[in-house]
Structures are given as structure tokens and as C-alpha cells.
Short mmCIF file of C-alpha atoms in Angstrom, two decimals:
data_model
loop_
_atom_site.label_atom_id
_atom_site.label_comp_id
_atom_site.label_asym_id
_atom_site.label_seq_id
_atom_site.Cartn_x
_atom_site.Cartn_y
_atom_site.Cartn_z
CA MET R 15 127.06 85.62 105.46
CA SER R 16 125.53 85.88 108.53
CA THR R 17 122.01 87.56 108.79
CA PRO R 18 122.66 90.71 111.94
CA GLU R 19 119.73 90.17 114.51
CA ILE R 20 117.36 91.88 113.86
CA PHE R 21 115.90 94.71 117.48
CA PRO R 22 113.85 92.83 118.78
CA ARG R 23 111.00 95.45 118.73
CA LEU R 24 111.35 95.63 115.10
CA ALA R 25 111.19 92.26 115.05
CA ALA R 26 107.76 91.95 116.64
CA SER R 27 106.90 94.50 113.76
CA LEU R 28 107.37 92.61 111.24
CA MET R 29 105.26 89.53 112.19
CA ARG R 30 103.27 91.77 112.35
CA ALA R 31 103.22 92.72 109.18
CA ARG R 32 103.50 89.21 108.21
CA SER R 33 100.92 88.31 109.80
CA GLU R 34 98.49 90.78 108.31
CA ARG R 35 99.00 90.20 104.55
CA ASP R 36 95.53 88.96 104.10
CA ARG R 37 95.04 92.52 104.24
CA ILE R 38 96.35 93.21 100.57
CA ASP R 39 94.10 92.22 98.39
CA SER R 40 94.32 90.44 95.18
CA ALA R 41 94.68 93.82 92.82
CA ARG R 42 96.95 95.01 94.91
CA ARG R 43 99.00 91.54 95.10
CA GLN R 44 99.34 91.54 91.33
CA GLN R 45 101.03 94.68 92.09
CA LEU R 46 103.54 93.19 94.29
CA ASP R 47 104.23 89.84 92.41
CA ALA R 48 105.38 91.76 90.02
CA LEU R 49 107.72 93.11 91.98
CA VAL R 50 108.53 89.83 92.84
CA ARG R 51 109.28 88.75 89.41
CA SER R 52 111.88 91.39 88.43
CA ILE R 53 113.65 91.12 91.71
CA ASN R 54 114.07 87.82 90.33
CA GLU R 55 114.70 88.90 87.17
CA ARG R 56 117.88 91.36 88.73
CA ILE R 57 119.35 88.16 90.73
CA ASP R 58 119.07 86.38 87.22
CA ALA R 59 121.29 89.19 86.21
CA ASP R 60 123.49 90.42 88.13
CA SER R 61 123.14 87.85 91.45
CA GLU R 62 121.67 90.98 93.06
CA ALA R 63 119.21 93.04 93.02
CA ARG R 64 119.55 97.28 93.75
CA LEU R 65 115.64 98.58 94.43
CA ILE R 66 115.64 102.18 94.42
CA PHE R 67 111.84 104.12 96.16
CA ILE R 68 111.02 106.90 94.27
CA CYS R 69 108.30 110.10 94.97
CA THR R 70 108.63 113.29 94.73
CA HIS R 71 110.64 115.54 97.39
CA ASN R 72 112.40 112.12 99.08
CA SER R 73 110.63 112.97 102.50
CA ARG R 74 108.00 110.13 103.07
CA ARG R 75 106.95 107.01 101.22
CA SER R 76 110.16 106.54 99.08
CA HIS R 77 112.04 106.76 102.53
CA LEU R 78 109.03 104.25 104.14
CA SER R 79 109.38 101.87 101.07
CA GLN R 80 113.69 101.89 101.43
CA LEU R 81 113.46 100.64 105.39
CA TRP R 82 110.69 98.83 105.60
CA ALA R 83 111.64 96.48 102.30
CA GLN R 84 115.56 96.42 103.74
CA ALA R 85 113.98 95.49 106.82
CA ALA R 86 112.39 93.19 105.50
CA ALA R 87 115.18 91.64 103.09
CA ILE R 88 117.82 90.69 106.20
CA TRP R 89 114.93 89.72 107.87
CA ASN R 90 114.19 86.38 105.69
CA GLY R 91 118.14 86.69 104.94
CA ARG R 92 117.92 88.04 101.86
CA HIS R 93 121.80 90.07 101.56
CA ASP R 94 121.35 90.38 97.70
CA ILE R 95 118.60 93.28 97.56
CA ALA R 96 119.48 96.72 98.66
CA CYS R 97 117.17 100.09 98.63
CA PHE R 98 118.08 103.03 98.09
CA SER R 99 115.22 106.07 98.10
CA GLY R 100 115.33 109.45 96.70
CA GLY R 101 112.84 111.85 94.30
CA THR R 102 112.53 114.05 90.77
CA GLU R 103 113.14 116.46 94.36
CA THR R 104 114.61 117.39 97.50
CA THR R 105 112.74 119.08 100.62
CA ALA R 106 113.83 117.30 104.08
CA PHE R 107 112.37 113.65 105.54
CA ASN R 108 109.08 114.65 107.47
CA PRO R 109 109.95 114.23 111.09
CA SER R 110 106.59 111.97 111.29
CA ALA R 111 107.33 109.24 108.59
CA VAL R 112 110.81 109.52 111.54
CA GLN R 113 108.15 109.40 114.16
CA ALA R 114 106.57 106.50 112.82
CA LEU R 115 109.21 104.13 112.04
CA ARG R 116 111.09 104.49 115.75
CA ASN R 117 107.59 103.46 116.79
CA ALA R 118 107.70 100.35 114.82
CA GLY R 119 111.52 99.68 116.47
CA PHE R 120 113.86 101.22 114.04
CA GLU R 121 116.79 103.14 115.95
CA ILE R 122 117.50 106.95 114.09
CA GLU R 123 119.90 109.27 115.01
CA THR R 124 118.95 112.70 113.82
CA ALA R 125 123.44 113.34 112.26
CA THR R 126 123.26 116.94 111.39
CA HIS R 127 120.71 119.08 112.20
CA ASP R 128 119.85 121.58 108.91
CA THR R 129 117.09 122.79 106.67
CA ASN R 130 117.18 118.11 105.13
CA PRO R 131 118.71 116.65 108.60
CA ARG R 132 120.57 113.16 107.83
CA TYR R 133 119.62 110.33 110.16
CA ASP R 134 121.41 107.12 110.59
CA VAL R 135 118.64 104.16 110.97
CA ARG R 136 119.39 100.80 111.66
CA TYR R 137 117.58 97.69 112.22
CA ALA R 138 119.86 95.34 114.08
CA VAL R 139 122.59 95.83 116.54
CA SER R 140 125.57 94.42 114.21
CA SER R 141 124.15 96.97 111.18
CA ALA R 142 125.64 99.83 109.75
CA PRO R 143 123.27 102.17 109.74
CA LEU R 144 121.61 103.51 106.90
CA VAL R 145 121.87 107.38 105.87
CA ALA R 146 118.60 109.15 105.30
CA PHE R 147 117.65 112.49 104.28
CA SER R 148 115.26 114.01 101.51
CA LYS R 149 118.07 113.53 97.52
CA LYS R 150 117.08 113.22 94.28
CA TYR R 151 116.98 109.77 92.87
CA ASP R 152 120.25 110.38 90.60
CA HIS R 153 122.32 111.13 93.87
CA ALA R 154 126.05 110.15 93.75
CA SER R 155 125.23 107.57 97.34
CA ASN R 156 122.25 106.00 94.92
CA PRO R 157 122.42 103.46 91.97
CA SER R 158 123.32 104.71 88.99
CA ASP R 159 122.37 101.91 86.47
CA GLY R 160 120.41 98.09 85.91
CA PHE R 161 118.48 99.18 90.06
CA ILE R 162 114.43 98.86 89.03
CA ALA R 163 112.64 101.72 89.71
CA VAL R 164 109.65 101.99 92.30
CA MET R 165 107.63 105.10 91.91
CA THR R 166 105.33 105.47 95.55
CA CYS R 167 102.94 108.27 94.49
CA SER R 168 101.44 109.32 91.26
CA GLN R 169 103.00 112.19 91.07
CA ALA R 170 106.47 111.50 90.30
CA ASP R 171 104.94 107.80 88.29
CA ASP R 172 103.45 110.91 86.37
CA GLY R 173 105.46 112.61 86.22
CA CYS R 174 108.88 110.77 85.54
CA PRO R 175 107.53 108.08 83.38
CA VAL R 176 111.28 107.90 81.73
CA VAL R 177 114.43 107.22 85.14
CA LEU R 178 116.99 107.16 83.17
CA GLY R 179 120.36 104.45 84.63
CA ALA R 180 116.74 102.07 85.76
CA ALA R 181 116.39 98.51 84.53
CA GLN R 182 113.07 97.75 85.26
CA ARG R 183 110.18 100.72 86.28
CA ILE R 184 107.73 99.39 88.66
CA SER R 185 104.47 101.40 90.04
CA LEU R 186 103.55 101.12 93.85
CA PRO R 187 101.38 104.06 94.10
CA TYR R 188 100.81 104.93 98.11
CA GLY R 189 98.16 107.34 99.94
CA ASP R 190 100.45 110.87 101.04
CA PRO R 191 99.68 110.38 104.96
CA LYS R 192 100.75 114.35 104.09
CA GLU R 193 98.08 115.06 103.99
CA ALA R 194 96.75 114.48 107.52
CA ASP R 195 100.04 116.83 108.57
CA GLY R 196 98.28 119.52 111.19
CA THR R 197 95.40 117.58 112.27
CA PRO R 198 95.00 115.95 114.80
CA LEU R 199 94.64 112.26 112.76
CA GLU R 200 98.63 113.22 112.13
CA ALA R 201 100.15 109.99 114.05
CA ALA R 202 97.74 107.96 113.81
CA VAL R 203 97.48 108.77 109.63
CA TYR R 204 101.50 107.87 109.46
CA GLU R 205 101.29 104.82 111.53
CA GLU R 206 98.34 103.59 109.63
CA ARG R 207 100.78 103.91 106.03
CA SER R 208 104.38 102.57 107.55
CA ARG R 209 102.75 99.61 108.80
CA GLN R 210 100.49 99.51 105.64
CA ILE R 211 104.14 99.68 103.97
CA ALA R 212 105.03 97.35 106.07
CA ARG R 213 103.25 94.40 105.99
CA GLU R 214 103.58 94.58 101.77
CA MET R 215 107.54 95.29 102.07
CA VAL R 216 107.36 91.33 104.24
CA TYR R 217 105.05 90.18 101.82
CA VAL R 218 107.20 90.87 98.89
CA MET R 219 110.40 88.96 100.91
CA ASP R 220 108.69 86.45 102.01
CA ALA R 221 107.61 85.41 98.49
CA LEU R 222 111.27 86.09 97.44
CA ALA R 223 112.52 84.14 100.39
CA SER R 224 110.00 80.74 99.64
CA ASN R 225 110.87 80.59 96.10
CA GLY R 226 114.57 80.15 97.52
#
């Protein structure tokens, strides 16, 4: 399978994320390495790995993680990794998180304009859009079994100790950019959280690529 050509601005963001790997401390690397091992185990078992990134509202961190992980996987030529997201509740994909991804080079079109809009997200000219909207992790558009559940917020991690259908469960919490909503720092905080998640997902996909 040929690797689609990543949009140039997004490719530059991925390269920057790779150059920032030294900003990931040793404790965090241990958590990321656990995710690498889980992905390798699923590929050994099923020839593919499906990841559902989960936070409470599926509005910010889980979407940022899903989209950066998918782009980093494809950028590394890993077509055997499919990324999804969900929550324990349904709200809406936060506009500031959407904007942070646009600023990084994702091309995002708003497909519906209701209280829980759907967005068509592309990372390459030839890629089919990833449809992003807030949903529970067990929504019909997500895999129902054999997936890796990646818990991206401590609230969901604590409140959802058993993820139905998950083959493995990984805790990888991020700080909530929501804390900056309505403040002068809002845009900068979302940009920094997006950038952190980008470098960590690139770290994971680079590690898989180096392992063959």
C-alpha cells in the first residue's frame, strides 16, 4: 500500500514533533513505551492494531490524540494501525482544539452545524476524511472488541476501570486545556497541548517503525 503524501505544513509539524523528543522525560517515556508494546502485541495477534483514545467528553484530548496518532502512523508508513476516539459522555469537539489542529496543518471542514458538529479531517490529499465528532467510546463507528483503550484523562481513567471490549487498557493522561477556556491564554494552551500530544504520538510511531 502506498503512503499518501502528507500535507506539507502538517509534515513540517510532524518533523518538529520528532525534533522535540528530548522534551519527553524518562517517566513519560515508560508510559509511551508501554503503549508501543501493546500495539506490537495486537499486531502480532491480529495483524493490525486498533486504538480508541478515551477521555470523559470526547471533546479535546481524545480527539487530539486520535488525529495526531493516525497522522504519525501514516507518516511512518504504518497502515496496520487505525485510530479512533470516544468518551464516557457525549458533548462536542471543542472549537479551540479544532483550531489548534488546523494551525498544525490538518485540513478540517465543518460538515454539520448542530450542537455536536461533525468535522471531515484530512492529513493528506489522497486520504479519505476522518469524521470527527463527540461520541461515547462504544459508538457504532468505533471497534467493539479487540482494541487498545488509551485513557487520555485521569477522570475517565478513574471512572472507567473496565472498558468493555478492550483487549488492553493503557493510562496516558494529559492536562486538560479546558482550564484555559475564556482566558487570554486559551489559544496558547491548546497549541501547547496539541504540540505535546504530537511529539508523544510521533515518539510512539517512530518506535514502532524502528522495531519493523
